[in-house]
Amino acid sequence: MKEDLLKKAEELEETLQAQLNLIKSDSQDWLKVGSGILAGGLVAFGLVRLLKGKKNSKNKKIMNVLEKEGLLDDEIVAKLNAKKQSGFTARMAAILLPMAIAYGRDKLINGYFSSQEEEKEDGQ
């Protein structure tokens, strides 16, 4: 009986070791994926900040010159600080929204007709 317990203990230790090795390899994969995502996010953040900073510095220079000349008023400040183009999400929404509506309409119509056909088959 003692030998059986020792064998079971060894088997459990081997199983535990195998599971730990599996978890280590999986965690390394997740670490690689996570670090790639983090690096991509940092690069994107840096690019956005770099591009945004240039626009703001140009606007500040223009506003400083206009302020020195005495030509700066609220309307000009609003025009200089207004967003010139729609953002990425607005463009994607304009593209994806009609596609999503068409897909949903097709699914609804197909589902409606298929349910009617099933009802006819069940009634016959």
Coordinates of C-alpha atoms in Angstrom, one line a residue, residues 3-122:
E3 CA 4.4 1.6 -2.6
D4 CA 1.1 2.4 -4.3
L5 CA 1.0 5.7 -2.5
L6 CA 4.6 6.5 -3.5
K7 CA 3.8 5.7 -7.1
K8 CA 0.7 7.9 -7.1
A9 CA 2.8 10.7 -5.5
E10 CA 5.4 10.4 -8.2
E11 CA 2.8 10.4 -10.9
L12 CA 1.1 13.4 -9.4
E13 CA 4.5 15.2 -9.3
E14 CA 5.2 14.4 -12.9
T15 CA 1.7 15.6 -13.9
L16 CA 2.2 18.8 -11.9
Q17 CA 5.6 19.3 -13.5
A18 CA 4.1 18.8 -17.0
Q19 CA 1.3 21.2 -16.3
L20 CA 3.8 23.8 -15.0
N21 CA 5.9 23.5 -18.1
L22 CA 2.8 23.9 -20.3
I23 CA 1.7 27.0 -18.3
K24 CA 5.2 28.4 -18.7
S25 CA 5.2 28.0 -22.4
D26 CA 1.7 29.5 -22.7
S27 CA 2.6 32.4 -20.5
Q28 CA 5.7 33.1 -22.7
D29 CA 3.4 33.2 -25.8
W30 CA 1.1 35.6 -24.0
L31 CA 4.0 37.7 -22.9
K32 CA 5.2 38.0 -26.4
V33 CA 1.8 39.0 -27.7
G34 CA 1.2 41.4 -24.9
S35 CA 4.6 43.1 -25.4
G36 CA 3.9 43.4 -29.1
I37 CA 0.6 45.0 -28.4
L38 CA 2.1 47.3 -25.8
A39 CA 4.9 48.4 -28.2
G40 CA 2.4 49.0 -31.0
G41 CA 0.3 51.1 -28.7
L42 CA 3.3 53.2 -27.6
V43 CA 4.3 53.8 -31.2
A44 CA 0.8 54.8 -32.1
F45 CA 0.6 57.1 -29.1
G46 CA 3.9 58.7 -29.9
L47 CA 2.9 59.3 -33.5
V48 CA -0.4 60.8 -32.6
R49 CA 1.2 63.0 -30.0
L50 CA 3.9 64.1 -32.5
L51 CA 1.4 65.0 -35.2
K52 CA -1.0 66.7 -32.8
G53 CA 1.9 68.7 -31.2
K54 CA 2.8 70.1 -34.6
K55 CA -0.7 71.4 -35.3
N56 CA -1.0 72.9 -31.8
S57 CA 2.3 74.7 -32.1
K58 CA 1.4 76.2 -35.5
N59 CA -1.9 77.4 -34.1
K60 CA -0.2 78.9 -31.0
K61 CA 2.3 80.7 -33.2
I62 CA -0.5 82.1 -35.4
M63 CA -2.5 83.1 -32.4
N64 CA 0.5 84.9 -30.8
V65 CA 1.1 86.8 -34.0
L66 CA -2.6 87.8 -34.3
E67 CA -2.7 88.8 -30.7
K68 CA 0.4 91.0 -31.1
E69 CA -1.3 92.7 -34.1
G70 CA -4.6 93.1 -32.2
L71 CA -6.6 91.0 -34.7
L72 CA -7.4 88.1 -32.4
D73 CA -11.0 87.6 -31.5
D74 CA -13.2 84.7 -30.4
E75 CA -14.3 83.8 -33.9
I76 CA -10.7 83.5 -35.2
V77 CA -9.8 81.4 -32.2
A78 CA -12.7 79.1 -32.8
K79 CA -11.7 78.7 -36.5
L80 CA -8.1 78.0 -35.7
N81 CA -9.0 75.4 -33.1
A82 CA -11.8 73.7 -35.1
K83 CA -11.1 70.2 -36.3
K84 CA -10.5 70.2 -40.0
Q85 CA -11.3 66.6 -41.0
S86 CA -13.5 63.9 -39.6
G87 CA -11.6 61.3 -37.6
F88 CA -10.9 57.7 -38.4
T89 CA -13.9 56.3 -36.4
A90 CA -16.3 58.6 -38.3
R91 CA -14.9 57.3 -41.6
M92 CA -15.1 53.7 -40.5
A93 CA -18.7 54.2 -39.2
A94 CA -19.7 55.8 -42.6
I95 CA -18.3 52.7 -44.3
L96 CA -19.4 49.9 -41.9
L97 CA -22.9 51.2 -40.9
P98 CA -24.5 50.7 -44.4
M99 CA -22.8 47.3 -44.6
A100 CA -24.1 46.3 -41.2
I101 CA -27.6 47.4 -42.0
A102 CA -27.7 45.5 -45.3
Y103 CA -26.3 42.4 -43.5
G104 CA -28.9 42.6 -40.8
R105 CA -31.7 43.2 -43.3
D106 CA -30.7 40.1 -45.3
K107 CA -30.5 38.0 -42.1
L108 CA -33.9 39.2 -41.0
I109 CA -35.5 38.6 -44.3
N110 CA -34.0 35.2 -44.7
G111 CA -34.9 34.2 -41.2
Y112 CA -38.5 35.4 -41.7
F113 CA -38.9 33.5 -44.9
S114 CA -37.3 30.3 -43.6
S115 CA -39.6 30.4 -40.5
Q116 CA -42.6 30.8 -42.7
E117 CA -41.5 27.8 -44.8
E118 CA -41.0 25.7 -41.6
E119 CA -44.5 26.7 -40.4
K120 CA -46.0 25.6 -43.8
E121 CA -44.1 22.3 -43.6
D122 CA -45.2 21.7 -40.1

